[in-house]
mmCIF file of C-alpha atoms in Angstrom:
data_model
loop_
_atom_site.group_PDB
_atom_site.id
_atom_site.type_symbol
_atom_site.label_atom_id
_atom_site.label_comp_id
_atom_site.label_asym_id
_atom_site.label_seq_id
_atom_site.Cartn_x
_atom_site.Cartn_y
_atom_site.Cartn_z
ATOM 1 C CA UNK A 30 -0.123 0.065 0.006
ATOM 2 C CA UNK A 31 2.924 2.274 -0.387
ATOM 3 C CA UNK A 32 2.989 3.123 3.266
ATOM 4 C CA UNK A 33 6.405 4.452 4.796
ATOM 5 C CA UNK A 34 6.976 4.115 8.533
ATOM 6 C CA UNK A 35 8.272 6.729 11.036
ATOM 7 C CA UNK A 36 8.086 5.804 14.747
ATOM 8 C CA UNK A 37 8.333 8.361 17.724
ATOM 9 C CA UNK A 38 9.506 6.907 20.904
ATOM 10 C CA UNK A 39 7.362 6.285 23.874
ATOM 11 C CA UNK A 40 9.333 8.791 25.973
ATOM 12 C CA UNK A 41 8.091 11.594 23.618
ATOM 13 C CA UNK A 42 4.688 11.917 25.244
ATOM 14 C CA UNK A 43 2.228 14.636 25.971
ATOM 15 C CA UNK A 44 1.356 15.848 29.425
ATOM 16 C CA UNK A 45 -1.554 13.946 30.661
ATOM 17 C CA UNK A 46 -3.250 13.330 34.060
ATOM 18 C CA UNK A 47 -4.890 10.650 35.991
ATOM 19 C CA UNK A 48 -5.234 7.069 34.883
ATOM 20 C CA UNK A 49 -4.796 7.894 31.265
ATOM 21 C CA UNK A 50 -1.199 9.033 32.031
ATOM 22 C CA UNK A 51 -0.122 5.725 33.401
ATOM 23 C CA UNK A 52 -2.101 3.313 31.223
ATOM 24 C CA UNK A 53 -3.734 5.107 28.308
ATOM 25 C CA UNK A 54 -7.285 4.285 27.271
ATOM 26 C CA UNK A 55 -7.916 0.522 26.164
ATOM 27 C CA UNK A 56 -9.504 1.622 23.188
ATOM 28 C CA UNK A 57 -8.949 4.226 20.601
ATOM 29 C CA UNK A 58 -10.552 7.570 22.266
ATOM 30 C CA UNK A 59 -11.676 10.454 20.282
ATOM 31 C CA UNK A 60 -12.818 13.622 21.737
ATOM 32 C CA UNK A 61 -14.417 16.169 19.398
ATOM 33 C CA UNK A 62 -13.199 19.512 20.144
ATOM 34 C CA UNK A 63 -14.954 21.243 17.288
ATOM 35 C CA UNK A 64 -17.429 20.002 14.682
ATOM 36 C CA UNK A 65 -18.210 23.051 12.686
ATOM 37 C CA UNK A 66 -17.208 24.606 9.417
ATOM 38 C CA UNK A 67 -15.701 27.947 8.711
ATOM 39 C CA UNK A 68 -18.887 29.894 8.802
ATOM 40 C CA UNK A 69 -19.166 29.368 12.628
ATOM 41 C CA UNK A 70 -18.074 32.548 14.546
ATOM 42 C CA UNK A 71 -19.596 31.986 17.930
ATOM 43 C CA UNK A 72 -23.220 31.471 19.357
ATOM 44 C CA UNK A 73 -25.643 31.808 16.571
ATOM 45 C CA UNK A 74 -29.440 33.087 16.710
ATOM 46 C CA UNK A 75 -30.531 29.459 17.734
ATOM 47 C CA UNK A 76 -28.181 29.663 20.840
ATOM 48 C CA UNK A 77 -25.890 26.942 19.277
ATOM 49 C CA UNK A 78 -22.075 26.937 18.614
ATOM 50 C CA UNK A 79 -20.083 24.414 16.730
ATOM 51 C CA UNK A 80 -16.144 25.365 17.137
ATOM 52 C CA UNK A 81 -14.189 24.984 13.922
ATOM 53 C CA UNK A 82 -13.432 21.026 13.394
ATOM 54 C CA UNK A 83 -10.681 19.518 15.456
ATOM 55 C CA UNK A 84 -10.140 16.295 17.512
ATOM 56 C CA UNK A 85 -8.114 15.062 20.218
ATOM 57 C CA UNK A 86 -6.936 11.381 20.015
ATOM 58 C CA UNK A 87 -6.378 9.399 23.211
ATOM 59 C CA UNK A 88 -5.879 12.601 25.265
ATOM 60 C CA UNK A 89 -2.527 13.026 23.657
ATOM 61 C CA UNK A 90 -2.424 13.944 19.891
ATOM 62 C CA UNK A 91 -4.513 16.651 18.019
ATOM 63 C CA UNK A 92 -5.722 16.457 14.442
ATOM 64 C CA UNK A 93 -6.192 20.189 13.530
ATOM 65 C CA UNK A 94 -6.610 22.893 16.183
ATOM 66 C CA UNK A 95 -7.555 26.608 16.424
ATOM 67 C CA UNK A 96 -8.449 29.129 19.383
ATOM 68 C CA UNK A 97 -12.040 28.345 19.023
ATOM 69 C CA UNK A 98 -11.437 24.812 20.757
ATOM 70 C CA UNK A 99 -8.996 25.824 23.468
ATOM 71 C CA UNK A 100 -11.927 25.563 26.182
ATOM 72 C CA UNK A 101 -12.727 21.826 24.857
ATOM 73 C CA UNK A 102 -9.574 20.546 26.081
ATOM 74 C CA UNK A 103 -9.629 18.451 29.142
ATOM 75 C CA UNK A 104 -7.909 19.943 32.146
ATOM 76 C CA UNK A 105 -4.117 19.297 32.159
ATOM 77 C CA UNK A 106 -3.975 17.957 28.739
ATOM 78 C CA UNK A 107 -1.088 19.668 26.729
ATOM 79 C CA UNK A 108 -0.566 17.496 23.473
ATOM 80 C CA UNK A 109 2.947 17.563 22.158
ATOM 81 C CA UNK A 110 1.914 16.278 18.609
ATOM 82 C CA UNK A 111 -0.487 17.712 16.096
ATOM 83 C CA UNK A 112 -1.483 16.546 12.480
ATOM 84 C CA UNK A 113 -2.882 19.080 10.018
ATOM 85 C CA UNK A 114 -5.202 18.259 7.196
ATOM 86 C CA UNK A 115 -4.531 21.507 5.417
ATOM 87 C CA UNK A 116 -3.936 25.091 5.986
ATOM 88 C CA UNK A 117 -7.300 26.877 5.977
ATOM 89 C CA UNK A 118 -7.517 29.049 9.050
ATOM 90 C CA UNK A 119 -10.468 27.039 10.697
ATOM 91 C CA UNK A 120 -7.977 24.160 10.936
ATOM 92 C CA UNK A 121 -4.470 25.490 11.069
ATOM 93 C CA UNK A 122 -3.189 27.860 13.685
ATOM 94 C CA UNK A 123 0.434 27.638 14.736
ATOM 95 C CA UNK A 124 0.287 30.195 17.517
ATOM 96 C CA UNK A 125 -2.390 28.264 19.275
ATOM 97 C CA UNK A 126 -0.483 24.891 18.948
ATOM 98 C CA UNK A 127 2.714 26.565 20.352
ATOM 99 C CA UNK A 128 0.844 27.898 23.310
ATOM 100 C CA UNK A 129 -0.135 24.376 24.205
ATOM 101 C CA UNK A 130 3.418 23.227 23.974
ATOM 102 C CA UNK A 131 3.407 21.402 20.571
ATOM 103 C CA UNK A 132 6.769 20.154 19.855
ATOM 104 C CA UNK A 133 5.946 18.133 16.582
ATOM 105 C CA UNK A 134 3.655 19.105 13.796
ATOM 106 C CA UNK A 135 2.911 16.931 10.772
ATOM 107 C CA UNK A 136 1.687 18.372 7.399
ATOM 108 C CA UNK A 137 1.460 17.127 3.930
ATOM 109 C CA UNK A 138 5.007 17.566 2.354
ATOM 110 C CA UNK A 139 3.568 19.662 -0.382
ATOM 111 C CA UNK A 140 3.244 22.675 2.133
ATOM 112 C CA UNK A 141 5.749 21.722 4.800
ATOM 113 C CA UNK A 142 8.215 24.481 3.950
ATOM 114 C CA UNK A 143 5.611 27.205 4.283
ATOM 115 C CA UNK A 144 4.438 25.535 7.578
ATOM 116 C CA UNK A 145 8.005 25.566 8.871
ATOM 117 C CA UNK A 146 8.396 29.328 8.079
ATOM 118 C CA UNK A 147 4.950 30.095 9.719
ATOM 119 C CA UNK A 148 5.798 28.007 12.929
ATOM 120 C CA UNK A 149 9.114 29.773 13.248
ATOM 121 C CA UNK A 150 7.390 33.257 12.974
ATOM 122 C CA UNK A 151 4.848 32.360 15.628
ATOM 123 C CA UNK A 152 7.532 30.754 17.816
ATOM 124 C CA UNK A 153 9.527 33.951 17.737
ATOM 125 C CA UNK A 154 6.488 36.083 18.485
ATOM 126 C CA UNK A 155 5.702 33.911 21.470
ATOM 127 C CA UNK A 156 9.344 33.510 22.508
ATOM 128 C CA UNK A 157 9.284 29.633 22.603
ATOM 129 C CA UNK A 158 11.276 26.966 20.834
ATOM 130 C CA UNK A 159 10.581 26.182 17.203
ATOM 131 C CA UNK A 160 8.917 22.812 16.802
ATOM 132 C CA UNK A 161 9.797 20.187 14.559
ATOM 133 C CA UNK A 162 7.542 20.360 11.341
ATOM 134 C CA UNK A 163 7.482 17.216 9.216
ATOM 135 C CA UNK A 164 6.123 16.819 5.840
ATOM 136 C CA UNK A 165 4.489 13.636 5.181
ATOM 137 C CA UNK A 166 4.124 11.758 1.829
ATOM 138 C CA UNK A 167 0.710 10.407 1.180
ATOM 139 C CA UNK A 168 0.852 6.785 2.508
ATOM 140 C CA UNK A 169 3.408 7.578 5.107
ATOM 141 C CA UNK A 170 2.628 6.320 8.552
ATOM 142 C CA UNK A 171 3.729 8.140 12.017
ATOM 143 C CA UNK A 172 3.289 6.527 15.357
ATOM 144 C CA UNK A 173 2.483 8.813 18.270
ATOM 145 C CA UNK A 174 1.704 7.527 21.593
ATOM 146 C CA UNK A 175 0.992 4.029 20.386
ATOM 147 C CA UNK A 176 -1.370 5.503 17.741
ATOM 148 C CA UNK A 177 -0.785 5.231 14.106
ATOM 149 C CA UNK A 178 -1.408 8.135 11.587
ATOM 150 C CA UNK A 179 -1.257 7.577 8.015
ATOM 151 C CA UNK A 180 -1.559 10.504 5.479
ATOM 152 C CA UNK A 181 -3.928 10.102 2.628
ATOM 153 C CA UNK A 182 -5.098 12.497 -0.002
ATOM 154 C CA UNK A 183 -8.456 14.636 0.200
ATOM 155 C CA UNK A 184 -10.501 16.200 -2.460
ATOM 156 C CA UNK A 185 -10.002 19.713 -1.276
ATOM 157 C CA UNK A 186 -8.386 22.681 -2.518
ATOM 158 C CA UNK A 187 -6.715 25.638 -0.886
ATOM 159 C CA UNK A 188 -5.224 29.101 -2.125
ATOM 160 C CA UNK A 189 -1.631 28.018 -1.153
ATOM 161 C CA UNK A 190 0.196 27.189 -4.360
ATOM 162 C CA UNK A 191 0.809 23.422 -4.735
ATOM 163 C CA UNK A 192 -0.884 22.295 -1.633
ATOM 164 C CA UNK A 193 -2.498 19.003 -1.436
ATOM 165 C CA UNK A 194 -4.941 18.573 1.450
ATOM 166 C CA UNK A 195 -4.974 15.532 3.441
ATOM 167 C CA UNK A 196 -7.085 13.360 5.874
ATOM 168 C CA UNK A 197 -5.843 10.516 8.302
ATOM 169 C CA UNK A 198 -6.242 6.798 8.806
ATOM 170 C CA UNK A 199 -6.003 6.483 12.548
ATOM 171 C CA UNK A 200 -5.190 2.847 13.901
ATOM 172 C CA UNK A 201 -4.794 1.427 17.311
ATOM 173 C CA UNK A 202 -4.919 -2.139 17.943
ATOM 174 C CA UNK A 203 -7.634 -3.684 15.672
ATOM 175 C CA UNK A 204 -9.320 -0.446 15.068
ATOM 176 C CA UNK A 205 -8.936 1.382 11.970
ATOM 177 C CA UNK A 206 -10.682 4.901 11.860
ATOM 178 C CA UNK A 207 -10.741 7.076 8.583
ATOM 179 C CA UNK A 208 -10.964 10.741 9.814
ATOM 180 C CA UNK A 209 -12.062 12.440 6.601
ATOM 181 C CA UNK A 210 -12.173 16.173 6.521
ATOM 182 C CA UNK A 211 -12.040 18.377 4.577
ATOM 183 C CA UNK A 212 -12.974 16.417 1.451
ATOM 184 C CA UNK A 213 -15.561 15.967 -1.343
ATOM 185 C CA UNK A 214 -15.949 12.306 -1.138
ATOM 186 C CA UNK A 215 -13.204 9.793 -0.958
ATOM 187 C CA UNK A 216 -10.680 9.752 -3.764
ATOM 188 C CA UNK A 217 -9.460 6.724 -5.275
ATOM 189 C CA UNK A 218 -5.879 7.167 -4.387
ATOM 190 C CA UNK A 219 -6.955 7.611 -0.746
ATOM 191 C CA UNK A 220 -9.118 4.419 -0.958
ATOM 192 C CA UNK A 221 -6.230 2.495 -2.256
ATOM 193 C CA UNK A 222 -3.896 3.685 0.552
ATOM 194 C CA UNK A 223 -6.442 2.869 3.238
ATOM 195 C CA UNK A 224 -7.318 -0.360 2.023
ATOM 196 C CA UNK A 225 -10.754 0.211 1.041
ATOM 197 C CA UNK A 226 -10.612 0.108 -2.858
ATOM 198 C CA UNK A 227 -13.142 -2.517 -3.714
ATOM 199 C CA UNK A 228 -10.810 -3.115 -7.101
ATOM 200 C CA UNK A 229 -8.092 -4.516 -4.805
ATOM 201 C CA UNK A 230 -8.691 -7.972 -3.508
ATOM 202 C CA UNK A 231 -6.288 -7.879 -0.528
ATOM 203 C CA UNK A 232 -7.709 -4.481 0.924
ATOM 204 C CA UNK A 233 -8.181 -4.043 4.676
ATOM 205 C CA UNK A 234 -11.781 -2.773 5.967
ATOM 206 C CA UNK A 235 -12.146 0.184 8.156
ATOM 207 C CA UNK A 236 -13.908 -0.424 11.223
ATOM 208 C CA UNK A 237 -14.804 3.348 12.048
ATOM 209 C CA UNK A 238 -15.637 6.385 9.996
ATOM 210 C CA UNK A 239 -15.717 10.179 11.149
ATOM 211 C CA UNK A 240 -16.575 12.125 8.004
ATOM 212 C CA UNK A 241 -17.391 15.841 7.204
ATOM 213 C CA UNK A 242 -20.898 16.782 5.859
ATOM 214 C CA UNK A 243 -20.483 20.337 5.343
ATOM 215 C CA UNK A 244 -23.802 20.395 3.620
ATOM 216 C CA UNK A 245 -27.118 18.880 4.846
ATOM 217 C CA UNK A 246 -29.745 16.703 3.189
ATOM 218 C CA UNK A 247 -30.499 17.714 -0.443
ATOM 219 C CA UNK A 248 -27.435 19.751 -1.227
ATOM 220 C CA UNK A 249 -26.234 17.460 -4.079
ATOM 221 C CA UNK A 250 -26.235 20.247 -6.716
ATOM 222 C CA UNK A 251 -24.487 22.840 -4.484
ATOM 223 C CA UNK A 252 -21.196 24.035 -5.995
ATOM 224 C CA UNK A 253 -19.446 23.221 -2.618
ATOM 225 C CA UNK A 254 -19.891 19.407 -3.612
ATOM 226 C CA UNK A 255 -16.621 19.663 -5.588
ATOM 227 C CA UNK A 256 -14.567 20.075 -2.391
ATOM 228 C CA UNK A 257 -16.827 19.115 0.534
ATOM 229 C CA UNK A 258 -19.251 16.268 1.324
ATOM 230 C CA UNK A 259 -23.011 16.527 2.220
ATOM 231 C CA UNK A 260 -25.133 14.265 4.344
ATOM 232 C CA UNK A 261 -26.203 12.349 1.210
ATOM 233 C CA UNK A 262 -22.419 11.832 0.169
ATOM 234 C CA UNK A 263 -21.737 10.218 3.433
ATOM 235 C CA UNK A 264 -24.534 7.973 3.330
ATOM 236 C CA UNK A 265 -23.811 6.848 0.042
ATOM 237 C CA UNK A 266 -20.163 6.013 0.809
ATOM 238 C CA UNK A 267 -21.217 4.192 3.989
ATOM 239 C CA UNK A 268 -23.718 2.190 1.765
ATOM 240 C CA UNK A 269 -21.138 1.145 -0.862
ATOM 241 C CA UNK A 270 -18.314 0.387 1.472
ATOM 242 C CA UNK A 271 -20.837 -1.726 3.803
ATOM 243 C CA UNK A 272 -21.915 -3.583 0.817
ATOM 244 C CA UNK A 273 -18.534 -4.274 -0.442
ATOM 245 C CA UNK A 274 -17.374 -5.372 3.106
ATOM 246 C CA UNK A 275 -14.922 -2.296 3.220
ATOM 247 C CA UNK A 276 -16.559 -0.891 6.182
ATOM 248 C CA UNK A 277 -17.027 -3.547 8.879
ATOM 249 C CA UNK A 278 -17.909 -2.012 12.299
ATOM 250 C CA UNK A 279 -19.125 -3.792 15.316
ATOM 251 C CA UNK A 280 -22.878 -3.992 15.526
ATOM 252 C CA UNK A 281 -24.533 -0.537 16.555
ATOM 253 C CA UNK A 282 -21.503 1.630 15.681
ATOM 254 C CA UNK A 283 -22.474 5.147 14.372
ATOM 255 C CA UNK A 284 -20.800 7.114 11.585
ATOM 256 C CA UNK A 285 -19.980 10.304 13.061
ATOM 257 C CA UNK A 286 -20.551 13.736 11.108
ATOM 258 C CA UNK A 287 -18.367 16.624 11.471
ATOM 259 C CA UNK A 288 -17.633 20.084 9.883
ATOM 260 C CA UNK A 289 -21.341 20.993 9.701
ATOM 261 C CA UNK A 290 -21.725 24.490 8.179
ATOM 262 C CA UNK A 291 -24.093 26.818 10.150
ATOM 263 C CA UNK A 292 -25.774 27.964 7.003
ATOM 264 C CA UNK A 293 -26.426 24.456 5.576
ATOM 265 C CA UNK A 294 -27.810 22.554 8.483
ATOM 266 C CA UNK A 295 -30.508 23.065 10.998
ATOM 267 C CA UNK A 296 -30.088 22.820 14.748
ATOM 268 C CA UNK A 297 -28.325 19.764 16.228
ATOM 269 C CA UNK A 298 -31.655 18.147 17.205
ATOM 270 C CA UNK A 299 -32.945 18.741 13.686
ATOM 271 C CA UNK A 300 -29.809 17.153 12.009
ATOM 272 C CA UNK A 301 -29.964 14.121 14.281
ATOM 273 C CA UNK A 302 -33.562 13.611 13.371
ATOM 274 C CA UNK A 303 -32.967 14.092 9.619
ATOM 275 C CA UNK A 304 -29.856 11.770 9.061
ATOM 276 C CA UNK A 305 -30.340 8.331 8.203
ATOM 277 C CA UNK A 306 -28.745 5.356 10.365
ATOM 278 C CA UNK A 307 -25.960 4.744 11.114
ATOM 279 C CA UNK A 308 -24.967 8.458 10.488
ATOM 280 C CA UNK A 309 -24.972 10.679 13.709
ATOM 281 C CA UNK A 310 -24.065 14.319 13.919
ATOM 282 C CA UNK A 311 -21.107 14.747 16.393
ATOM 283 C CA UNK A 312 -21.121 17.800 18.868
ATOM 284 C CA UNK A 313 -18.321 19.696 20.551
ATOM 285 C CA UNK A 314 -17.147 17.854 23.566
ATOM 286 C CA UNK A 315 -18.434 14.513 22.580
ATOM 287 C CA UNK A 316 -16.195 11.443 23.459
ATOM 288 C CA UNK A 317 -16.085 8.365 21.756
ATOM 289 C CA UNK A 318 -14.171 5.200 22.425
ATOM 290 C CA UNK A 319 -13.845 2.781 19.581
ATOM 291 C CA UNK A 320 -13.071 -0.731 20.789
ATOM 292 C CA UNK A 321 -11.749 -1.872 24.324
#
């Protein structure tokens, strides 16, 4: 599957507290620090707020992070590693990562040099050490805190010249979670790397899926469908992957939706009532443990 390995030793750990610091969670723990798209600015007229999309993995590693989600971090948690999907401001904020004490940042190699410069500027302004910024090739795997992160291509564009957006296959034990944001569907190249390409006999199914649904039900003709997914897109992907046995979750497991746009969805309750099973809208602060 063209996957290269880079292992970070167990001594390079984020600051954690309680039982997790000693033993770590038995399963793959995901905390949603934010579940909104870029049009969320704070509490809206409905009294709801989705912070910009970000997750915390096993209380130790971030995928994307901005100032909006600082209040969603558990007390005492200061991750030292962060993986970025792309450089849009609702996902990428070097200064906020440095304020947490991040020492290792991972981005796709197409924009690594720019990220190094931006982290260096932010570090100078804050008076802190410049972190290591590593560029990852698609198919390359990094292990942080016993969790494996594989960078795969996303169908999404940015204004940075030459940048290719990514998403991540996150693996721990038998769990294989595809965290897919921002992306318009799942590209063939990504499916091949992850192991869910139905044309390949020796593929390896995923067991969990967290996917963006920037648009709600009925937005299939919206221009954003070229770079983002809708509820209908995700539902179709789940049907196909299930039918081809490329998605094999345990019974009752939900597919969590994130990156929901304020202007393209109703309230959380309305979204939850409208989406088909097994889809389920995530919300800020939600914690899910996949496996045991």
